[in-house]
mmCIF file of C-alpha atoms in Angstrom:
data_model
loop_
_atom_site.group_PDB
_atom_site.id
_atom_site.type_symbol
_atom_site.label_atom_id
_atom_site.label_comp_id
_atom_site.label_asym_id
_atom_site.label_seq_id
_atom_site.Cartn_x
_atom_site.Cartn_y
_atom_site.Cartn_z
ATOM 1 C CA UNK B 793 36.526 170.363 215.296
ATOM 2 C CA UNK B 794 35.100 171.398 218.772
ATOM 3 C CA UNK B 795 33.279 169.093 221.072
ATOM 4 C CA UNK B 796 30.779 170.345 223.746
ATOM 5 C CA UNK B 797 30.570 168.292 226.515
ATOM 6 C CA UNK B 798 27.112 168.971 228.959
ATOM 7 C CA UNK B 799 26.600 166.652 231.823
ATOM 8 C CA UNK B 800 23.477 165.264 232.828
ATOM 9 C CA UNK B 801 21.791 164.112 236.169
ATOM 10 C CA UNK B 802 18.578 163.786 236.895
ATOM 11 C CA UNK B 803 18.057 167.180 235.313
ATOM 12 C CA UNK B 804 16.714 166.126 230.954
ATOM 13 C CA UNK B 805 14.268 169.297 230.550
ATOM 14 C CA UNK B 806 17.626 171.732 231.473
ATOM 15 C CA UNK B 807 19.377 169.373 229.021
ATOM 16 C CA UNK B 808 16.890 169.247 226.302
ATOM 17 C CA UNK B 809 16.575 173.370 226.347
ATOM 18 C CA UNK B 810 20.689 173.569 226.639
ATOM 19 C CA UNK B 811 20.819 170.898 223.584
ATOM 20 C CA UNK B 812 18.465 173.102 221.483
ATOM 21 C CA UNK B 813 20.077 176.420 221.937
ATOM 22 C CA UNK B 814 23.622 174.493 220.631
ATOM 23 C CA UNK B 815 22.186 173.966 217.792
ATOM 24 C CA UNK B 816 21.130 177.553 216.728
ATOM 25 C CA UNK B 817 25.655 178.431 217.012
ATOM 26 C CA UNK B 818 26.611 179.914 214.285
ATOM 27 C CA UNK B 819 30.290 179.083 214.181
ATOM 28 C CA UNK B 820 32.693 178.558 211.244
ATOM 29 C CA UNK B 821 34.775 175.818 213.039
ATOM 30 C CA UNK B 822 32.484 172.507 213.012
ATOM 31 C CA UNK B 823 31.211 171.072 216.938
ATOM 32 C CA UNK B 824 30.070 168.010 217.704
ATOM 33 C CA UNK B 825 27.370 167.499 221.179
ATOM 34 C CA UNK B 826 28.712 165.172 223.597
ATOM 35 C CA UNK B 827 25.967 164.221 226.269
ATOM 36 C CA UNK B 828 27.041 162.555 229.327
ATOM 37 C CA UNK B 829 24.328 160.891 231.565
ATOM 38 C CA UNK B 830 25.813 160.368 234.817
ATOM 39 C CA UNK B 831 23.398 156.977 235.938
ATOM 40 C CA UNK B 832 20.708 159.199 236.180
ATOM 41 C CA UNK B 833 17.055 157.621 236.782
ATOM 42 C CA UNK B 834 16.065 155.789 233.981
ATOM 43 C CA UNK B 835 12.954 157.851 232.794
ATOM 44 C CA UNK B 836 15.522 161.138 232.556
ATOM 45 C CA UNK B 837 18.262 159.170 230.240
ATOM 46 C CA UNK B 838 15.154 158.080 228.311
ATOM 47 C CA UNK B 839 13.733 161.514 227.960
ATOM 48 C CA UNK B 840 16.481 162.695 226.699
ATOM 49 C CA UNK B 841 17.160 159.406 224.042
ATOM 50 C CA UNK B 842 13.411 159.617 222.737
ATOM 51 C CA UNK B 843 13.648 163.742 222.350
ATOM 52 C CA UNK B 844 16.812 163.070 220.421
ATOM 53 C CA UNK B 845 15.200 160.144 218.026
ATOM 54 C CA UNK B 846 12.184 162.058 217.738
ATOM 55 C CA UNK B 847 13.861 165.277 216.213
ATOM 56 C CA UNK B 848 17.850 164.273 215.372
ATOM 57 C CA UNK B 849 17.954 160.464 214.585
ATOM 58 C CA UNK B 850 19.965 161.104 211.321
ATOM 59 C CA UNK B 851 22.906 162.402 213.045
ATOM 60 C CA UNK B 852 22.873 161.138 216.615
ATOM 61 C CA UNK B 853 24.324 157.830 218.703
ATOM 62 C CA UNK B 854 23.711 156.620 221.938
ATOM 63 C CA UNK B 855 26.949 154.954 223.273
ATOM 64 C CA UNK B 856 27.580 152.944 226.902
ATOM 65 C CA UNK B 857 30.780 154.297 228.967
ATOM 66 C CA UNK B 858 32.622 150.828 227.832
ATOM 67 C CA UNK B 859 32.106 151.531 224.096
ATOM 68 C CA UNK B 860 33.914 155.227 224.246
ATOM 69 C CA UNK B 861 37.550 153.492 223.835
ATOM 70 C CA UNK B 862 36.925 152.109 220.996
ATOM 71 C CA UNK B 863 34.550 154.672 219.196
ATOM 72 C CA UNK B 864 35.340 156.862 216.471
ATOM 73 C CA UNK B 865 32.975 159.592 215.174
ATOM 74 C CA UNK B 866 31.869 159.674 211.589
ATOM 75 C CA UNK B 867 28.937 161.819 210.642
ATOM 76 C CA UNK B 868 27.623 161.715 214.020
ATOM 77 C CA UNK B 869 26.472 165.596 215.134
ATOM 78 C CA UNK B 870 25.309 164.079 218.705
ATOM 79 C CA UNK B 871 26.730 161.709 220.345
ATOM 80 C CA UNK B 872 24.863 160.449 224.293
ATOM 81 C CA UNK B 873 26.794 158.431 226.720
ATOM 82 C CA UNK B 874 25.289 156.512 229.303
ATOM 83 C CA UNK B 875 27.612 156.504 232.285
ATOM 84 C CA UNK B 876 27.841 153.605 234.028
ATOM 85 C CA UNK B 877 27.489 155.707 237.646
ATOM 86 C CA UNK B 878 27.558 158.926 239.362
ATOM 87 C CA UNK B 879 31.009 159.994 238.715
ATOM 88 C CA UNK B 880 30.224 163.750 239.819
ATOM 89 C CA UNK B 881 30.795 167.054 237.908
ATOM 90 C CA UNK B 882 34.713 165.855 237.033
ATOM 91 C CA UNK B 883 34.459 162.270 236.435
ATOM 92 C CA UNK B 884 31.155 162.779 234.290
ATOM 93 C CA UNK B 885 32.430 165.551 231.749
ATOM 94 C CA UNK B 886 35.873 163.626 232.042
ATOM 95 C CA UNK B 887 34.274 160.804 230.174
ATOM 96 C CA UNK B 888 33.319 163.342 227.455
ATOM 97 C CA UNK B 889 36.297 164.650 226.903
ATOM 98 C CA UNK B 890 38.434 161.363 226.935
ATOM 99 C CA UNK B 891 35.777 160.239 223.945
ATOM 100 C CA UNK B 892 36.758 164.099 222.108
ATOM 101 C CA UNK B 893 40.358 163.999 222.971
ATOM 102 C CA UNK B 894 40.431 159.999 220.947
ATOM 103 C CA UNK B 895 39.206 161.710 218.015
ATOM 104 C CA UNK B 896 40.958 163.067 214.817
ATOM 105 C CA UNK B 897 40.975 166.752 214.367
ATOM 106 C CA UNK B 898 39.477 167.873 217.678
ATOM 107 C CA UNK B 899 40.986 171.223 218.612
ATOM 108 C CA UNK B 900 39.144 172.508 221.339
ATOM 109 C CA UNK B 901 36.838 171.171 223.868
ATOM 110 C CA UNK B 902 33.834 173.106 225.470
ATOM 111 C CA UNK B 903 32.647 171.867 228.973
ATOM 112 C CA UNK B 904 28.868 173.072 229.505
ATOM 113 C CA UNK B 905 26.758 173.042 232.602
ATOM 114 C CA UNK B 906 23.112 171.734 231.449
ATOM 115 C CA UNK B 907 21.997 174.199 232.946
ATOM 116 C CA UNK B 908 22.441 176.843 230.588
ATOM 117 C CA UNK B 909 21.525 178.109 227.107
ATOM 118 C CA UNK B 910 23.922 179.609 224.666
ATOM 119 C CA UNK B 911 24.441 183.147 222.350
ATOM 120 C CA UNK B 912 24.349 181.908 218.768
ATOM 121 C CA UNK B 913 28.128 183.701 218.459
ATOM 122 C CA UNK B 914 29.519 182.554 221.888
ATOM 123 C CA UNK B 915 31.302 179.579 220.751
ATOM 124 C CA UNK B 916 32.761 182.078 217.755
ATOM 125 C CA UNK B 917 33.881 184.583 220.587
ATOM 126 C CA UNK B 918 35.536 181.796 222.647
ATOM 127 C CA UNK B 919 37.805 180.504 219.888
ATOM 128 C CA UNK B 920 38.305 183.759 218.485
ATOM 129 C CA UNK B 921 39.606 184.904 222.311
ATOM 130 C CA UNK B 922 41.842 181.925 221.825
ATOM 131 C CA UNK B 923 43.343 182.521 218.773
ATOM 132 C CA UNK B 924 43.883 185.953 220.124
ATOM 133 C CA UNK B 925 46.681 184.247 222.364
ATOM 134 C CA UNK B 926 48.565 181.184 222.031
ATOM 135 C CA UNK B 927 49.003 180.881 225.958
ATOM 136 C CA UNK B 928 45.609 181.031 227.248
ATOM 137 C CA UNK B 929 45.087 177.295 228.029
ATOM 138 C CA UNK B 930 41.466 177.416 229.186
ATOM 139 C CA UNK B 931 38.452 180.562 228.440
ATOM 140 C CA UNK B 932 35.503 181.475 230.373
ATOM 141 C CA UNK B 933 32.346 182.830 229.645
ATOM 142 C CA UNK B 934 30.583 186.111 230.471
ATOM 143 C CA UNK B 935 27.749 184.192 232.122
ATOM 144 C CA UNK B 936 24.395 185.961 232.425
ATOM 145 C CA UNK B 937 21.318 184.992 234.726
ATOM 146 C CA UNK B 938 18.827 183.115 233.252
ATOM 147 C CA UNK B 939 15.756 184.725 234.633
ATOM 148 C CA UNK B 940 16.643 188.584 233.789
ATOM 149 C CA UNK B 941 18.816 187.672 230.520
ATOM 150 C CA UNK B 942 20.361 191.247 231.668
ATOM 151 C CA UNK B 943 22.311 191.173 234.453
ATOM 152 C CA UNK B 944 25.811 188.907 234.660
ATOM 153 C CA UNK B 945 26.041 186.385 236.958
ATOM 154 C CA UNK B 946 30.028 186.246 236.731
ATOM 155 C CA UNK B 947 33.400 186.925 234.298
ATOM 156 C CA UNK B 948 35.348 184.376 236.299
ATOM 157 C CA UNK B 949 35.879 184.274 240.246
ATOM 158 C CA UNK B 950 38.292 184.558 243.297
ATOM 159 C CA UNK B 951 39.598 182.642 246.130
ATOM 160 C CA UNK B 952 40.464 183.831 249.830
ATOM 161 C CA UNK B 953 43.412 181.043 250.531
ATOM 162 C CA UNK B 954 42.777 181.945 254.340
ATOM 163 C CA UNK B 955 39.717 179.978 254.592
ATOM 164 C CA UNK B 956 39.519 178.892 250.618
ATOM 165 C CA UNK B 957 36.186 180.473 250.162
ATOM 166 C CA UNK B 958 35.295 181.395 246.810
ATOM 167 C CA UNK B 959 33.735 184.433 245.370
ATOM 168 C CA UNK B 960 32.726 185.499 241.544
ATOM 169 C CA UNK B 961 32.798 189.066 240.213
ATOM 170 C CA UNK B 962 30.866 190.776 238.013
ATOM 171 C CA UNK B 963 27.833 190.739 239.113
ATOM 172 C CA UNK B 964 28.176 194.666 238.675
ATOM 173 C CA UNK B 965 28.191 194.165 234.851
ATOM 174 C CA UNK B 966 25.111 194.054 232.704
ATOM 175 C CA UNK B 967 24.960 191.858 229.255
ATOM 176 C CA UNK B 968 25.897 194.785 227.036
ATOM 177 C CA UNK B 969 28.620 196.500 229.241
ATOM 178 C CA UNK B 970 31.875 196.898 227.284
ATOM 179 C CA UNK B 971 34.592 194.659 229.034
ATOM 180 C CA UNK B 972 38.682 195.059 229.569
ATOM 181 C CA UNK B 973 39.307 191.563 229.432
ATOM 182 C CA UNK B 974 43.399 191.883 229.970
ATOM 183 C CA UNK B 975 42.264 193.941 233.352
ATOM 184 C CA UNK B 976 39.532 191.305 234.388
ATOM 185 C CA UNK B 977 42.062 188.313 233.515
ATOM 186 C CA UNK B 978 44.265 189.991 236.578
ATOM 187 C CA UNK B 979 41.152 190.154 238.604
ATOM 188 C CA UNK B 980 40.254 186.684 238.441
ATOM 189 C CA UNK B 981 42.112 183.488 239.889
ATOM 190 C CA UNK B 982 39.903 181.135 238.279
ATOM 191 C CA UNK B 983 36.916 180.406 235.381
ATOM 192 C CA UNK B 984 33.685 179.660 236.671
ATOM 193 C CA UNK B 985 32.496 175.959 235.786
ATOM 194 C CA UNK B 986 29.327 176.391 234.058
ATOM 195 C CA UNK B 987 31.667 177.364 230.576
ATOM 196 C CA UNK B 988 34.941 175.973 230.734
ATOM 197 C CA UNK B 989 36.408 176.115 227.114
ATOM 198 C CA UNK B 990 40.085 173.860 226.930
ATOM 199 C CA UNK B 991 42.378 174.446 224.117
ATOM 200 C CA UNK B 992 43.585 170.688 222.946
ATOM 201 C CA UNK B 993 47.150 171.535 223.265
ATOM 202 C CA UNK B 994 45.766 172.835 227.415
ATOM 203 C CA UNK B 995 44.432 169.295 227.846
ATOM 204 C CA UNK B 996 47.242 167.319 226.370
ATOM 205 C CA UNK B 997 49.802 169.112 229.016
ATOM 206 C CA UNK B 998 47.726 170.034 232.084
ATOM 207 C CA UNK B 999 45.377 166.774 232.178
ATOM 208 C CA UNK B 1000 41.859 166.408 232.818
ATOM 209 C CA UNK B 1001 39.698 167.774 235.479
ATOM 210 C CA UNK B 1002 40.544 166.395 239.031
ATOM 211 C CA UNK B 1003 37.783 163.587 240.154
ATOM 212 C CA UNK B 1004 38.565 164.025 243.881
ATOM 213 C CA UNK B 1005 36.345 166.386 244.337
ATOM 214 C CA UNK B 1006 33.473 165.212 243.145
ATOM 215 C CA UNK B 1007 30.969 168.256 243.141
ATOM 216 C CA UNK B 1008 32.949 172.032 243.420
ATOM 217 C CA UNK B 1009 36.112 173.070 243.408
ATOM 218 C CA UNK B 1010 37.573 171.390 240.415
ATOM 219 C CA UNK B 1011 37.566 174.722 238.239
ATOM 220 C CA UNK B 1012 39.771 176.296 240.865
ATOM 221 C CA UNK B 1013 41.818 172.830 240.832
ATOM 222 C CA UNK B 1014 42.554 173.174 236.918
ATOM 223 C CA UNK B 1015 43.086 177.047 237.102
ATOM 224 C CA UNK B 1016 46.146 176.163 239.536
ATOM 225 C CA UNK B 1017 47.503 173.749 237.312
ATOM 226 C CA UNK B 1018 47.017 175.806 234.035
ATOM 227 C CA UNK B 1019 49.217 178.430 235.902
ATOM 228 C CA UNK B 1020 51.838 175.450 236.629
ATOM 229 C CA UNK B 1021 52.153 174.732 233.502
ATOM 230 C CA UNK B 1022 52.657 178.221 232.567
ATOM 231 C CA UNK B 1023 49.442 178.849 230.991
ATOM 232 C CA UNK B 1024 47.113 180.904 231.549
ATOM 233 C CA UNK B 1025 43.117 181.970 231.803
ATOM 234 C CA UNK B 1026 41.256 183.877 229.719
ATOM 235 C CA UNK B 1027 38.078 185.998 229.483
ATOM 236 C CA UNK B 1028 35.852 185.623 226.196
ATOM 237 C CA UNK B 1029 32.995 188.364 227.218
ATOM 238 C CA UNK B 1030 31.426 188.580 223.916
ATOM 239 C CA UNK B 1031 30.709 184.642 224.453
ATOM 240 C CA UNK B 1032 27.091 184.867 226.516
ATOM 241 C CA UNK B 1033 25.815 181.972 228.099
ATOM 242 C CA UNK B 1034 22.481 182.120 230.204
ATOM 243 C CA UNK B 1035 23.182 180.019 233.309
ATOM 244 C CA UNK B 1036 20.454 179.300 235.735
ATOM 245 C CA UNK B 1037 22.681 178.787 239.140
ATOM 246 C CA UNK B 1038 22.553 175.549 240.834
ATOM 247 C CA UNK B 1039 20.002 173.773 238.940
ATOM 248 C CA UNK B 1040 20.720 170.221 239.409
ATOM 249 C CA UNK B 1041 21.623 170.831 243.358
ATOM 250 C CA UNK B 1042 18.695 172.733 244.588
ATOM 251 C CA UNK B 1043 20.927 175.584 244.299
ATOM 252 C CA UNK B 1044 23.694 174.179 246.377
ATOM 253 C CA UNK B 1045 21.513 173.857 249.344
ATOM 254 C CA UNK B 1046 20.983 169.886 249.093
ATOM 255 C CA UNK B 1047 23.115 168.115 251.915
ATOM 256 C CA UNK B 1048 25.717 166.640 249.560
ATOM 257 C CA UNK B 1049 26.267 169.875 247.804
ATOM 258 C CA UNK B 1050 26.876 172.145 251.267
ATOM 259 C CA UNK B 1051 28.937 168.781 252.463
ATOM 260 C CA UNK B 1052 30.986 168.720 249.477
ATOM 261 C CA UNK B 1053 31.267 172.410 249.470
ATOM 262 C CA UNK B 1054 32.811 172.496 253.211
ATOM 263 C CA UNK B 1055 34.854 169.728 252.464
ATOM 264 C CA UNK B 1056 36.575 170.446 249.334
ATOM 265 C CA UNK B 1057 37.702 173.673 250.893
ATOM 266 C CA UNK B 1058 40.441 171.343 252.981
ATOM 267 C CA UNK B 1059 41.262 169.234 250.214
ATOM 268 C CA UNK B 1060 42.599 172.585 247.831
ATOM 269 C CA UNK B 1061 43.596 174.124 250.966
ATOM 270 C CA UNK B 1062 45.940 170.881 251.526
ATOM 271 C CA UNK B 1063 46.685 171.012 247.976
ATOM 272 C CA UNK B 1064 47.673 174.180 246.895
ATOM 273 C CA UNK B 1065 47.241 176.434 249.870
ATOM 274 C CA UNK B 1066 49.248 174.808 252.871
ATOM 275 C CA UNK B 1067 50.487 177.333 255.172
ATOM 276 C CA UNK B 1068 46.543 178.456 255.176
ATOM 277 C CA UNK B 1069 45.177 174.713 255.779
ATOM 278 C CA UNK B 1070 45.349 175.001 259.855
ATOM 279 C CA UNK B 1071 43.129 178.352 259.805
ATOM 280 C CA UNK B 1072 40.819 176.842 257.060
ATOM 281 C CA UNK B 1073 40.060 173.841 259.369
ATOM 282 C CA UNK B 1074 39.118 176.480 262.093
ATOM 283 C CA UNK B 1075 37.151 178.573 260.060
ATOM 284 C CA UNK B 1076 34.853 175.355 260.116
ATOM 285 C CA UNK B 1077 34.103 176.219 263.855
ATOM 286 C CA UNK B 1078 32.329 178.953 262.210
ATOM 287 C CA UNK B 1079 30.582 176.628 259.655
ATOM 288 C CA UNK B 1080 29.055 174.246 262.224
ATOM 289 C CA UNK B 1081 27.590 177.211 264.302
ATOM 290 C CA UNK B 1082 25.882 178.390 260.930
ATOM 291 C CA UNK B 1083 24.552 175.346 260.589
ATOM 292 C CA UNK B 1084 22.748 174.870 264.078
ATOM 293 C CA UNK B 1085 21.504 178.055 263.552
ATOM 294 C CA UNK B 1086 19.716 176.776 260.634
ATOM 295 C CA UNK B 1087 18.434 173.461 262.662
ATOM 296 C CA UNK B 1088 20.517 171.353 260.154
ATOM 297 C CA UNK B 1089 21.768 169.567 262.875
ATOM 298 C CA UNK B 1090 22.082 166.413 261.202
ATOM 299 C CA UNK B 1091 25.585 168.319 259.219
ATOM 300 C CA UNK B 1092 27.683 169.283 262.333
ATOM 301 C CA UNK B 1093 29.200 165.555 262.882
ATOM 302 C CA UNK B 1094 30.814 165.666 259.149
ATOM 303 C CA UNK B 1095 31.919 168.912 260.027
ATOM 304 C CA UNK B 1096 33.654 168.404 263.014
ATOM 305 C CA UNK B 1097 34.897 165.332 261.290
ATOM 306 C CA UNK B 1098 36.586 167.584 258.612
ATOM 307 C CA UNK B 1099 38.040 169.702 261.360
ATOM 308 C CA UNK B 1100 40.264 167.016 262.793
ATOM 309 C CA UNK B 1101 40.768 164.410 260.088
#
């Protein structure tokens, strides 16, 4: 059994479409939707409870956060949690996947950004690319934008530990490109969040997804840890997933997405790239002048803050 676990805030027409393409996957291993509403405004939780009793009542349940501890799944195909707050992208899907990892028979778990909408065969390509190799702990996506449908978006991404900025490669590629995934796996240090597919056995021994961060970074976080544990990444490119980029943060240009973007570049700096921590924190110099040159003057003082905390 596979659960899919898609987060939702404030964002229920990206979750309705994302819910709807699920449910054309033509897979022989069973899935089961796992919705997480993280305290979103009432009329979005509601839109997507009435569009689920209007067309799946037979096979869905709406559940409170309290109730997951206790639930067990029977015929249920969808299952919506209402979250009791804003836990961010970690601490949101982390409630999904605590309900899938309770449950009898679950093998894999598939963490979705709401954002996107699926290939029929890309949850057959990501187990397949699993059962290729016992070791791969956690499988990415070949995600393709939403507008063209053409060109990719990413296979996966890199990090400069100098000044921990990120970067995702690909974008070269086109949909129907033929793909070395062994060569891209060296390529890439980490899977991009908007497809994050966990093997159980990955879960069980690395952990769940780090809720420090609270919005970025946590993919990179639980790449690191995978190769810890001796684990390691993989590539499924024949699993397509449409992803339209930044959806629920204005396409990371909202004040707490740019704040949690600086500042989460410290915090894996600190934890997994020490010796580069001191030139991160002065790379921010660099950030703050960006940022008056934008006007967003209002930003600097958390900057700054960052610098010398």
């Amino acid at each position: 059994m596979i659960y899919i676990v898609v987060l939702n805030w404030n964002s229920d027409q990206d979750t309705v479409k994302c819910i709807k393409s699920l449910l054309n996957l033509k897979c022989i291993n069973e899935f089961r939707i796992v919705i997480c509403d993280n305290d979103s405004k009432v009329e979005s939780f509601q839109k997507i409870e009435n569009y689920l009793k209007m067309e799946h009542a037979d096979k869905t349940i709406s559940l409170n956060e309290r109730d997951i501890d206790s639930f067990k799944v029977s015929n249920e195909k969808i299952i919506l949690i209402k979250n009791n707050e804003n836990y961010g992208y970690a601490g949101g899907n982390n409630i999904g996947l605590k309900l899938a990892m309770m449950q009898d028979g679950m093998q894999y778990a598939w963490v979705l950004n709401n954002d996107t909408e699926v290939d029929k065969d890309a949850l057959t390509a990501l187990v397949e690319k699993m059962l290729s190799d016992a070791h791969i702990g956690l499988c990415g996506s070949r995600l393709v934008e939403m507008e063209t449908k053409y060109k990719v978006q990413a296979l996966g991404g890199t990090i400069n530990p100098w000044f921990c900025t990120t970067r995702e490669i690909g974008s070269d590629l086109t949909i129907t490109d033929i793909v070395n995934e062994e060569e891209w796996e060296e390529k890439i240090d980490f899977v991009v969040g908007a497809s994050l597919f966990f093997s159980r056995f990955c879960l069980e021994k690395v952990g769940l997804l780090c809720e420090d961060y609270f919005l970025y970074y946590e993919e990179i976080d639980y790449c690191n840890r995978i190769k810890q544990n001796n684990l390691k990444i993989g590539i499924a490119s024949k699993s397509i997933v449409f992803h339209e980029q930044g959806a629920s943060t204005d396409k990371g240009k909202s004040k707490i997405a740019d704040f949690c973007s600086i500042k989460n570049r410290v915090l894996i700096s600190k934890k997994f790239y020490k010796s580069y921590t001191l030139f991160v924190r002065i790379s921010l110099f660099g950030v703050a002048i960006n940022r008056s040159f934008r006007k967003q003057f209002d930003r600097i003082p958390s900057i700054l803050h960052l610098i010398i905390k």
